Coordinates of C-alpha atoms and ligand atoms in Angstrom, one line a residue:
M1 CA 143.4 115.6 69.6
A2 CA 142.8 113.9 72.9
N3 CA 141.4 116.0 75.7
F4 CA 143.2 114.9 78.8
K5 CA 141.7 116.2 82.0
K6 CA 143.8 114.6 84.7
V7 CA 147.2 113.1 84.5
I8 CA 149.5 111.6 87.2
I9 CA 153.2 112.0 87.0
T10 CA 155.4 110.2 89.6
S11 CA 158.9 111.5 90.0
G12 CA 162.2 111.4 91.9
P13 CA 163.5 108.7 94.1
T14 CA 161.8 106.9 96.9
I15 CA 163.6 106.6 100.3
E16 CA 163.3 103.7 102.6
P17 CA 164.1 104.3 106.3
I18 CA 166.6 102.2 108.2
D19 CA 166.2 103.9 111.5
P20 CA 164.9 107.4 112.5
I21 CA 167.9 109.2 110.9
R22 CA 169.1 106.9 108.1
F23 CA 167.7 105.6 104.9
I24 CA 168.4 103.8 101.6
S25 CA 167.6 105.6 98.3
N26 CA 168.9 106.0 94.7
R27 CA 170.4 108.7 92.5
S28 CA 167.2 109.8 90.7
S29 CA 167.1 113.7 90.5
G30 CA 163.5 114.1 89.5
K31 CA 164.4 116.0 86.4
S32 CA 162.5 113.8 83.9
G33 CA 159.3 114.1 85.9
F34 CA 159.8 117.8 86.3
H35 CA 160.0 118.3 82.5
L36 CA 157.1 116.0 81.8
S37 CA 155.1 118.1 84.2
S38 CA 156.1 121.4 82.6
E39 CA 155.3 120.0 79.2
A40 CA 151.8 118.8 80.4
K41 CA 151.2 122.3 81.8
K42 CA 152.2 123.9 78.4
R43 CA 149.7 121.7 76.7
G44 CA 146.9 123.0 78.9
I45 CA 146.1 119.8 80.9
P46 CA 144.0 121.1 83.8
R47 CA 144.9 118.6 86.5
I48 CA 148.4 117.5 87.0
I49 CA 149.0 115.3 90.1
Y50 CA 152.7 115.2 90.8
I51 CA 153.6 112.4 93.3
T52 CA 157.3 112.9 94.1
G53 CA 160.0 111.6 96.4
P54 CA 162.5 114.1 97.9
S55 CA 163.8 116.2 95.0
R56 CA 165.1 119.8 94.2
Y57 CA 162.9 119.8 91.1
I58 CA 159.4 120.6 92.0
P59 CA 157.2 122.1 89.3
P60 CA 155.1 125.1 90.1
D61 CA 151.3 125.3 89.7
V62 CA 150.6 121.6 89.9
E63 CA 149.1 119.4 92.7
V64 CA 152.3 118.2 94.4
V65 CA 151.9 115.1 96.6
P66 CA 155.2 114.6 98.5
I67 CA 156.0 111.0 99.5
E68 CA 159.0 109.2 100.9
T69 CA 158.6 105.4 100.6
A70 CA 157.4 103.1 97.8
L71 CA 154.4 102.1 100.0
E72 CA 153.4 105.8 100.4
M73 CA 153.6 106.3 96.7
R74 CA 151.4 103.2 96.2
Y75 CA 148.8 104.6 98.6
Q76 CA 148.6 107.9 96.7
L77 CA 148.4 106.1 93.4
Q78 CA 145.6 103.9 94.6
K79 CA 143.7 107.1 95.7
Q80 CA 144.2 108.9 92.4
A81 CA 144.7 106.4 89.6
A82 CA 141.1 105.4 88.7
Q83 CA 140.2 108.9 87.3
A84 CA 143.5 109.6 85.5
D85 CA 143.6 109.7 81.7
V86 CA 147.4 109.3 81.7
I87 CA 149.8 107.9 84.3
L88 CA 153.5 108.4 83.8
M89 CA 155.7 106.5 86.1
A90 CA 159.0 108.5 86.0
A91 CA 159.8 107.8 89.6
A92 CA 162.7 105.6 90.5
V93 CA 160.8 103.4 92.9
G94 CA 163.0 101.5 95.3
D95 CA 162.8 97.8 94.6
Y96 CA 163.5 96.9 98.2
R97 CA 162.8 98.3 101.7
I98 CA 164.2 97.4 105.1
D99 CA 162.0 94.6 106.5
R100 CA 161.8 96.2 109.9
C101 CA 162.7 99.9 110.4
Y102 CA 164.6 100.2 113.6
P103 CA 162.6 102.4 116.1
E104 CA 165.8 103.8 117.7
K105 CA 169.1 105.0 116.1
I106 CA 171.4 102.0 115.4
K107 CA 174.5 102.3 117.6
K108 CA 177.9 101.3 116.2
T109 CA 178.6 98.7 118.8
K110 CA 179.1 95.8 116.4
D111 CA 181.8 95.4 113.6
T112 CA 179.3 94.2 111.1
L113 CA 175.7 95.0 110.5
T114 CA 173.3 93.0 108.4
L115 CA 170.1 94.6 107.1
Q116 CA 167.4 92.4 105.7
L117 CA 165.6 93.8 102.7
V118 CA 162.2 92.8 101.4
K119 CA 160.8 93.5 98.0
N120 CA 158.5 96.4 97.4
P121 CA 155.4 95.9 95.3
D122 CA 155.9 96.8 91.6
L123 CA 153.6 99.8 91.3
L124 CA 153.6 99.9 87.6
F125 CA 152.6 96.3 87.4
E126 CA 149.7 97.0 89.8
L127 CA 148.6 100.0 87.7
G128 CA 148.7 97.8 84.6
R129 CA 146.5 95.2 86.2
S130 CA 143.8 97.8 87.2
K131 CA 144.1 99.9 84.1
K132 CA 140.8 101.5 83.1
E133 CA 139.4 101.5 79.5
G134 CA 141.2 104.2 77.5
Q135 CA 143.7 105.0 80.2
I136 CA 147.3 105.4 79.0
L137 CA 150.1 104.0 81.1
V138 CA 153.7 104.9 80.6
G139 CA 156.7 103.4 82.3
Y140 CA 160.5 103.5 82.1
A141 CA 163.0 100.7 81.9
A142 CA 166.7 100.8 82.3
E143 CA 168.5 97.8 80.7
T144 CA 172.0 96.9 80.0
E145 CA 171.7 93.7 77.8
D146 CA 169.1 92.2 75.5
I147 CA 167.5 95.5 75.8
F148 CA 164.7 95.2 73.2
E149 CA 163.7 91.7 74.3
H150 CA 163.5 92.8 78.0
A151 CA 161.6 95.9 77.0
K152 CA 159.0 94.1 75.0
Q153 CA 158.5 91.6 77.8
K154 CA 158.0 94.5 80.3
L155 CA 155.6 96.3 78.1
E156 CA 153.4 93.2 77.9
K157 CA 153.8 92.0 81.5
K158 CA 153.0 95.5 82.9
N159 CA 150.2 96.2 80.4
L160 CA 151.9 99.5 79.2
D161 CA 151.0 101.7 76.3
L162 CA 154.5 103.2 76.1
L163 CA 157.8 102.2 77.6
I164 CA 160.7 104.7 77.6
L165 CA 163.8 102.5 77.3
N166 CA 167.2 103.6 78.5
K167 CA 170.1 101.6 77.4
I168 CA 172.4 102.1 80.3
S169 CA 176.1 102.5 79.5
A170 CA 179.1 104.7 80.3
E171 CA 178.0 107.1 77.4
N172 CA 174.4 107.1 78.6
P173 CA 174.2 106.9 82.4
A174 CA 170.6 108.2 82.3
F175 CA 170.5 109.0 86.1
S176 CA 171.2 112.5 87.4
V177 CA 172.3 113.8 84.0
D178 CA 170.8 116.4 81.7
E179 CA 170.7 114.4 78.4
N180 CA 169.3 111.1 77.6
Q181 CA 169.2 108.7 74.6
V182 CA 166.1 106.5 74.7
Y183 CA 163.9 104.2 72.7
F184 CA 160.1 104.4 72.5
V185 CA 158.7 100.9 72.8
T186 CA 155.0 100.5 72.0
K187 CA 152.9 97.4 71.0
E188 CA 153.6 98.2 67.4
V189 CA 157.2 99.6 67.1
I190 CA 160.5 100.3 68.7
R191 CA 161.9 103.7 67.7
G192 CA 165.3 105.1 68.7
L193 CA 165.5 108.9 69.4
P194 CA 168.7 110.9 69.2
K195 CA 170.4 111.9 72.4
M196 CA 168.7 115.1 73.7
D197 CA 168.0 117.3 76.7
K198 CA 165.4 116.0 79.1
A199 CA 163.2 119.0 78.4
D200 CA 163.1 118.2 74.7
L201 CA 162.6 114.5 75.4
A202 CA 159.5 115.4 77.6
A203 CA 158.0 117.1 74.6
H204 CA 158.6 114.0 72.4
I205 CA 157.1 111.8 75.1
W206 CA 153.9 113.9 75.2
D207 CA 153.7 113.9 71.4
E208 CA 153.8 110.1 71.5
I209 CA 151.2 109.9 74.2
Y210 CA 148.8 112.1 72.1
K211 CA 149.5 109.9 69.1
I212 CA 148.6 106.8 71.1
A213 CA 145.4 108.4 72.3
N214 CA 144.2 109.3 68.8
Ligands
CTP1 N1 158.6 100.7 89.2 C1 157.5 100.6 89.9 N2 157.5 99.9 91.1 C2 158.7 99.4 91.5 C3 159.9 99.5 90.7 C4 159.8 100.2 89.6 O1 156.4 101.1 89.6 N3 158.7 98.7 92.7 C5 158.5 101.4 87.9 C6 159.3 102.7 87.7 O2 158.6 103.9 88.0 C7 159.6 102.7 86.2 C8 159.8 101.2 85.9 O3 159.0 100.5 86.9 O4 158.6 103.2 85.4 C9 161.2 100.8 86.0 O5 161.4 99.5 85.9 P1 162.9 98.9 85.9 O6 163.5 99.3 87.2 O7 163.6 99.2 84.6 O8 162.7 97.5 85.9 P2 161.9 96.5 86.8 O9 160.6 96.4 86.3 O10 162.1 97.0 88.2 O11 162.6 95.2 86.6 P3 164.2 94.8 86.7 O12 164.7 95.5 87.9 O13 164.1 93.3 86.8 O14 164.8 95.3 85.4

């Protein structure tokens, strides 16, 4: 059985400021990360670094690192990643940020307002590029079409050991819900799991991580 000493779990949404009082964000609740953290705790992993965007679901007794933007999450990951045995990227990192956050509140003087967005770095890709020998990197994917093909490509491109694949549909919205139906994608296999509660799914994910490590 692998003896993990330090794991990093990212969770929740990121938020990207528009001006001092407004932002863009997404519907991630942080539940998946919360359950992954509780499960890591149950398994006796001594250091759990929980890097999270704003969320109601903050696990007790772990090292919580609150962040807001994707760039803040990147900074914290760069500080922590090298010594981590496992990194689980459950956060819904915003793909874009406002190119220039307005220093003052935007007034409603004009009938239209155009915001220019610029791409955020792909944190998972960066982690894959700098992955240490023996480190296990886990990412998520949400796909709507050609799901296995896209998942395999992501696994390879981002140098992941495990990809949790959500097929997004009306029956399986994945975001802000309690139950999820996913596939585990590894270099060897693609395995579908039954629809289950996010707490049960977290246990399956950790089982898979221990399997990969052995
Ligand atoms: N992720 C990341 N950095 C980003 C965006 C996403 O690290 N800037 C991570 C998330 O934490 C998650 C995975 O990438 O683990 C989600 O990827 P997904 O949004 O499904 O796909 P993308 O890789 O963003 O590609 P696309 O939007 O083209 O499907």
